[in-house]
Coordinates of C-alpha atoms and ligand atoms in Angstrom, one line a residue:
X946 CA -1.1 5.1 23.5
X947 CA 1.4 7.1 21.4
X948 CA 3.1 5.4 18.5
X949 CA 5.6 6.4 15.9
X950 CA 3.4 8.9 14.1
X951 CA 1.8 10.5 17.1
X952 CA 1.3 14.3 16.6
X953 CA 1.4 13.9 12.8
X954 CA -1.6 14.7 10.5
X955 CA -2.0 12.7 7.3
X956 CA -4.1 13.7 4.3
X957 CA -5.1 10.4 2.6
X958 CA -6.7 10.8 -0.9
X959 CA -9.1 8.2 -2.3
X960 CA -9.5 7.1 1.3
X961 CA -13.0 5.7 1.0
X962 CA -12.0 2.2 -0.3
X963 CA -9.2 0.0 -1.5
X964 CA -5.6 0.9 -1.0
X965 CA -6.4 4.5 0.2
X966 CA -8.6 3.2 2.9
X967 CA -6.0 0.6 4.0
X968 CA -3.4 3.4 4.1
X969 CA -5.6 5.6 6.3
X970 CA -6.1 2.6 8.7
X971 CA -2.4 1.8 8.9
X972 CA -1.3 5.4 9.5
X973 CA -4.0 5.9 12.1
X974 CA -2.8 2.7 13.9
X975 CA 0.6 4.4 14.1
X976 CA -0.9 7.4 15.9
X977 CA -1.5 9.8 13.0
X978 CA -4.6 11.9 12.8
X979 CA -6.2 11.3 9.5
X980 CA -7.9 13.7 7.1
X981 CA -9.6 11.4 4.5
X982 CA -10.4 12.8 1.1
X983 CA -12.9 11.3 -1.3
X984 CA -16.1 12.2 -3.2
X985 CA -18.6 10.5 -1.0
X986 CA -19.3 12.0 2.4
X987 CA -21.2 8.9 3.6
X988 CA -18.1 6.7 2.9
X989 CA -15.8 9.2 4.6
X990 CA -18.0 9.4 7.7
X991 CA -17.9 5.6 7.8
X992 CA -14.1 5.6 7.5
X993 CA -13.7 8.2 10.4
X994 CA -15.9 6.0 12.6
X995 CA -13.7 3.0 12.0
X996 CA -10.2 4.5 12.1
X997 CA -8.2 3.5 15.1
X998 CA -7.6 6.4 17.6
X999 CA -4.2 6.3 19.1
X1000 CA -3.5 9.0 21.7
X1001 CA -5.1 12.3 21.0
X1002 CA -5.5 11.8 17.2
X1003 CA -8.8 13.3 15.9
X1004 CA -9.8 12.3 12.4
X1005 CA -11.8 14.3 9.9
X1006 CA -12.5 14.4 6.2
X1007 CA -12.8 16.6 3.1
X1008 CA -15.3 15.9 0.3
X1009 CA -13.5 16.6 -2.9
X1010 CA -13.2 15.4 -6.5
X1011 CA -9.6 15.1 -7.7
X1012 CA -10.7 15.5 -11.3
X1013 CA -10.9 19.2 -10.4
X1014 CA -7.4 19.9 -9.0
X1015 CA -8.1 23.7 -8.6
X1016 CA -11.1 23.2 -6.3
X1017 CA -9.3 20.3 -4.4
X1018 CA -6.3 22.5 -3.8
X1019 CA -8.4 25.4 -2.5
X1020 CA -10.1 23.1 -0.1
X1021 CA -6.9 21.5 1.2
X1022 CA -5.1 24.8 1.4
X1023 CA -7.8 26.1 3.7
X1024 CA -7.9 23.0 5.8
X1025 CA -4.1 22.9 6.1
X1026 CA -4.0 26.5 7.3
X1027 CA -5.8 25.4 10.4
X1028 CA -4.3 21.9 10.8
X1029 CA -0.9 21.5 9.0
X1030 CA -0.5 18.3 7.0
X1031 CA 2.7 16.3 7.6
X1032 CA 2.0 13.3 5.5
X1033 CA 0.3 13.4 2.1
X1034 CA -0.8 10.2 0.4
X1035 CA -1.7 10.9 -3.3
X1036 CA -4.1 8.2 -4.5
X1037 CA -7.1 8.2 -6.8
X1038 CA -8.8 5.8 -9.2
X1039 CA -7.0 4.4 -12.2
X1040 CA -8.0 5.4 -15.7
X1041 CA -10.3 3.0 -17.6
X1042 CA -8.5 0.2 -19.4
X1043 CA -8.0 0.2 -23.2
X1044 CA -5.3 0.1 -25.9
X1045 CA -3.1 3.1 -26.3
X1046 CA -3.8 3.1 -30.0
X1047 CA -7.4 3.8 -29.5
X1048 CA -7.1 6.2 -26.5
X1049 CA -8.6 9.7 -27.1
X1050 CA -6.8 12.9 -26.2
X1051 CA -9.6 13.5 -23.7
X1052 CA -8.8 10.3 -21.9
X1053 CA -5.2 11.3 -21.5
X1054 CA -6.2 14.8 -20.3
X1055 CA -8.7 13.4 -17.8
X1056 CA -6.1 11.0 -16.3
X1057 CA -3.4 13.7 -16.3
X1058 CA -5.8 16.0 -14.3
X1059 CA -6.9 13.4 -11.8
X1060 CA -3.7 11.6 -11.2
X1061 CA -0.9 14.1 -11.8
X1062 CA -2.2 17.6 -11.6
X1063 CA -4.3 16.9 -8.5
X1064 CA -1.2 15.4 -6.8
X1065 CA 0.8 18.4 -7.7
X1066 CA -1.9 20.8 -6.5
X1067 CA -2.2 19.1 -3.2
X1068 CA 1.6 19.1 -2.7
X1069 CA 1.5 22.9 -3.3
X1070 CA -1.3 23.2 -0.7
X1071 CA 0.5 21.3 2.0
X1072 CA 4.1 22.3 1.4
X1073 CA 4.1 25.5 3.5
X1074 CA 3.1 23.4 6.6
X1075 CA 5.6 20.7 5.9
X1076 CA 8.4 23.3 5.4
X1077 CA 7.5 25.1 8.6
X1078 CA 7.6 21.8 10.5
X1079 CA 10.9 20.9 8.7
X1080 CA 9.4 17.4 8.3
X1081 CA 7.1 15.9 5.7
X1082 CA 6.3 12.7 3.8
X1083 CA 4.7 12.6 0.4
X1084 CA 3.7 9.1 -0.7
X1085 CA 2.3 8.5 -4.2
X1086 CA 0.3 5.3 -5.0
X1087 CA 1.2 4.7 -8.6
X1088 CA 1.6 1.2 -10.3
X1089 CA 4.2 -1.3 -11.4
X1090 CA 3.6 0.0 -14.9
X1091 CA 6.1 2.7 -14.1
X1092 CA 8.7 0.0 -14.6
X1093 CA 7.0 -2.4 -17.0
X1094 CA 3.9 -1.2 -18.9
X1095 CA 0.9 -3.4 -18.5
X1096 CA -0.9 -4.6 -21.6
X1097 CA -4.4 -3.0 -22.0
X1098 CA -3.7 -0.1 -19.7
X1099 CA -2.5 2.4 -22.4
X1100 CA -3.6 5.7 -20.7
X1101 CA -2.6 4.5 -17.2
X1102 CA 0.9 3.4 -18.3
X1103 CA 1.5 6.8 -19.9
X1104 CA 0.4 8.9 -17.0
X1105 CA 2.0 6.7 -14.3
X1106 CA 5.4 7.2 -16.0
X1107 CA 4.8 11.0 -16.0
X1108 CA 3.9 10.9 -12.3
X1109 CA 7.0 9.0 -11.4
X1110 CA 9.1 11.6 -13.2
X1111 CA 7.3 14.4 -11.4
X1112 CA 7.8 12.6 -8.0
X1113 CA 11.5 12.1 -8.5
X1114 CA 12.0 15.7 -9.5
X1115 CA 10.0 16.8 -6.4
X1116 CA 12.1 14.7 -4.1
X1117 CA 15.2 16.6 -5.2
X1118 CA 13.6 20.0 -4.6
X1119 CA 12.1 19.3 -1.2
X1120 CA 14.7 17.0 0.3
X1121 CA 16.6 20.0 1.8
X1122 CA 13.4 20.9 3.8
X1123 CA 13.3 17.5 5.5
X1124 CA 10.6 16.2 3.2
X1125 CA 10.7 12.8 1.6
X1126 CA 8.9 11.8 -1.6
X1127 CA 8.4 8.1 -2.5
X1128 CA 6.1 6.0 -4.7
X1129 CA 4.4 2.8 -4.0
X1130 CA 4.0 0.5 -7.0
X1131 CA 1.1 -1.9 -6.2
X1132 CA 0.9 -5.2 -8.0
X1133 CA -2.5 -6.9 -8.3
X1134 CA -4.3 -6.0 -5.1
X1135 CA -7.8 -7.2 -4.1
X1136 CA -9.9 -4.0 -4.5
X1137 CA -12.7 -2.9 -6.8
X1138 CA -10.2 -1.6 -9.3
X1139 CA -8.8 -5.1 -9.7
X1140 CA -12.2 -6.7 -10.0
X1141 CA -13.1 -4.3 -12.8
X1142 CA -9.9 -5.2 -14.7
X1143 CA -10.4 -8.9 -14.2
X1144 CA -14.1 -8.6 -15.3
X1145 CA -12.9 -6.7 -18.5
X1146 CA -10.3 -9.4 -19.4
X1147 CA -12.8 -12.2 -18.8
X1148 CA -15.3 -10.6 -21.1
X1149 CA -12.7 -9.9 -23.8
X1150 CA -11.5 -13.5 -23.7
X1151 CA -15.0 -15.0 -23.3
X1152 CA -13.9 -16.8 -20.1
X1153 CA -14.6 -16.7 -16.4
X1154 CA -13.1 -14.3 -13.8
X1155 CA -11.7 -17.3 -12.0
X1156 CA -9.8 -18.4 -15.1
X1157 CA -8.4 -14.9 -15.6
X1158 CA -7.3 -14.8 -11.9
X1159 CA -5.5 -18.2 -12.2
X1160 CA -3.5 -17.0 -15.2
X1161 CA -2.7 -13.7 -13.4
X1162 CA -1.6 -15.5 -10.2
X1163 CA 0.8 -17.7 -12.2
X1164 CA 2.7 -14.6 -13.1
X1165 CA 3.2 -13.7 -9.4
X1166 CA 6.0 -15.5 -7.5
X1167 CA 4.0 -15.4 -4.3
X1168 CA 1.0 -16.9 -6.3
X1169 CA -1.6 -14.6 -4.8
X1170 CA -3.0 -11.1 -5.0
X1171 CA -2.1 -8.6 -2.4
X1172 CA -4.5 -7.7 0.4
X1173 CA -5.0 -3.9 0.6
X1174 CA -3.6 -4.0 4.2
X1175 CA -0.3 -5.1 2.7
X1176 CA -0.2 -1.8 0.7
X1177 CA -1.3 0.1 3.8
X1178 CA 1.6 -1.3 5.7
X1179 CA 4.1 -0.1 3.1
X1180 CA 2.6 3.4 3.3
X1181 CA 2.9 3.4 7.1
X1182 CA 6.5 2.2 6.8
X1183 CA 7.5 5.0 4.3
X1184 CA 5.8 7.5 6.7
X1185 CA 7.6 6.2 9.7
X1186 CA 10.8 7.3 11.4
X1187 CA 12.3 4.0 10.2
X1188 CA 12.2 5.3 6.6
X1189 CA 13.7 8.7 7.4
X1190 CA 16.6 8.3 4.9
X1191 CA 14.5 6.9 2.0
X1192 CA 13.5 9.4 -0.6
X1193 CA 13.1 9.4 -4.4
X1194 CA 12.3 5.7 -4.6
X1195 CA 9.6 3.6 -6.2
X1196 CA 8.8 0.6 -4.0
X1197 CA 7.1 -2.3 -5.8
X1198 CA 4.7 -4.2 -3.5
X1199 CA 3.8 -6.8 -6.1
X1200 CA 4.5 -10.3 -4.7
X1201 CA 7.6 -10.3 -7.0
X1202 CA 5.7 -9.9 -10.2
X1203 CA 8.1 -7.4 -11.9
X1204 CA 10.6 -9.1 -14.1
X1205 CA 13.2 -6.3 -13.9
X1206 CA 15.5 -5.8 -10.9
Ligands
NAD1658 P1 -10.0 1.8 -6.1 O1 -10.7 2.1 -7.4 O2 -10.5 0.6 -5.4 O3 -10.1 3.0 -5.1 C1 -9.7 4.3 -5.6 C2 -10.1 5.3 -4.5 O4 -10.0 6.6 -5.1 C3 -11.6 5.2 -4.0 O5 -11.6 5.6 -2.7 C4 -12.3 6.2 -4.9 O6 -13.4 6.7 -4.3 C5 -11.2 7.3 -5.0 N1 -11.3 8.2 -6.2 C6 -11.4 7.8 -7.4 N2 -11.5 8.9 -8.3 C7 -11.5 9.9 -7.4 C8 -11.7 11.3 -7.7 N3 -11.8 11.8 -8.9 N4 -11.7 12.2 -6.6 C9 -11.5 11.7 -5.4 N5 -11.4 10.4 -5.1 C10 -11.4 9.5 -6.1 O7 -8.5 1.6 -6.4 P2 -7.3 0.8 -5.7 O8 -7.3 -0.6 -6.2 O9 -7.4 1.1 -4.2 O10 -6.0 1.5 -6.3 C11 -5.5 2.7 -5.9 C12 -4.6 3.2 -6.9 O11 -3.6 2.2 -7.1 C13 -5.3 3.5 -8.3 O12 -4.7 4.5 -8.9 C14 -5.0 2.2 -9.0 O13 -5.1 2.3 -10.4 C15 -3.6 1.9 -8.5 N6 -3.3 0.4 -8.7 C16 -4.1 -0.5 -8.2 C17 -3.8 -1.8 -8.4 C18 -4.7 -3.0 -7.9 O14 -4.5 -4.1 -8.3 N7 -5.7 -2.7 -7.1 C19 -2.6 -2.2 -9.1 C20 -1.8 -1.2 -9.6 C21 -2.1 0.1 -9.4

């Protein structure tokens, strides 16, 4: 069975769980061959066994830590030399919560390395293959905080905005090569990341996680958190031929939570 991404290879970062895993599943369902990237080989092996196989797609993985962009780039460049990457999904864990007033310089540096410099390094590693193909999709999983900073996520808010600026600049430089660059801005999505944030808020307010969830859901017009699959579907759409004229945008997938238009 060939589908719309048959013959394309996608490198999906942070593919072992959460939104990254859902993105890998959705892209594979559309026929893409997946290279999953994460730190745990066991998790990646498990992912490869579960990924749908449409047509001739053969899935594989790379064990890498995105907090070390130089090593990650070397690894991906070597891999891409043998199997060019057409779709890159930049995604990694969010920085720990905290007020911006108490954030250390080291916390900013670490987040900048893992979230921005690693994305940049991987783009540089896969660009030659995309340019040769005259086709590419770069999709960055960022956050709604690009538009409206989220209270208590000081470092994240700062680095996310920088990443959005980088991505928009990139979209203008690589558009002439047939490569699109877009961001997905997840709202609250049921993953381990969200659980950690809810647990932190419950502890700070001396209340239950259920009580925190209820308050959070009241701020979402659809009155529920997203399922990771709903984010995966948005990634697959931006990678698909249907999104061929969309570049340089940030797409909120947030149940309508953002207040701004
Ligand atoms: P998650 O923490 O559940 O998963 C993150 C994935 O990245 C995991 O597979 C993890 O192993 C991998 N990862 C983390 N650090 C890594 C590193 N240094 N090297 C390689 N892999 C690494 O997160 P998620 O909920 O799936 O969110 C994905 C992204 O979207 C994060 O940046 C998160 O902050 C952002 N986001 C999530 C939500 C939400 O509600 N879940 C909302 C807004 C933004």
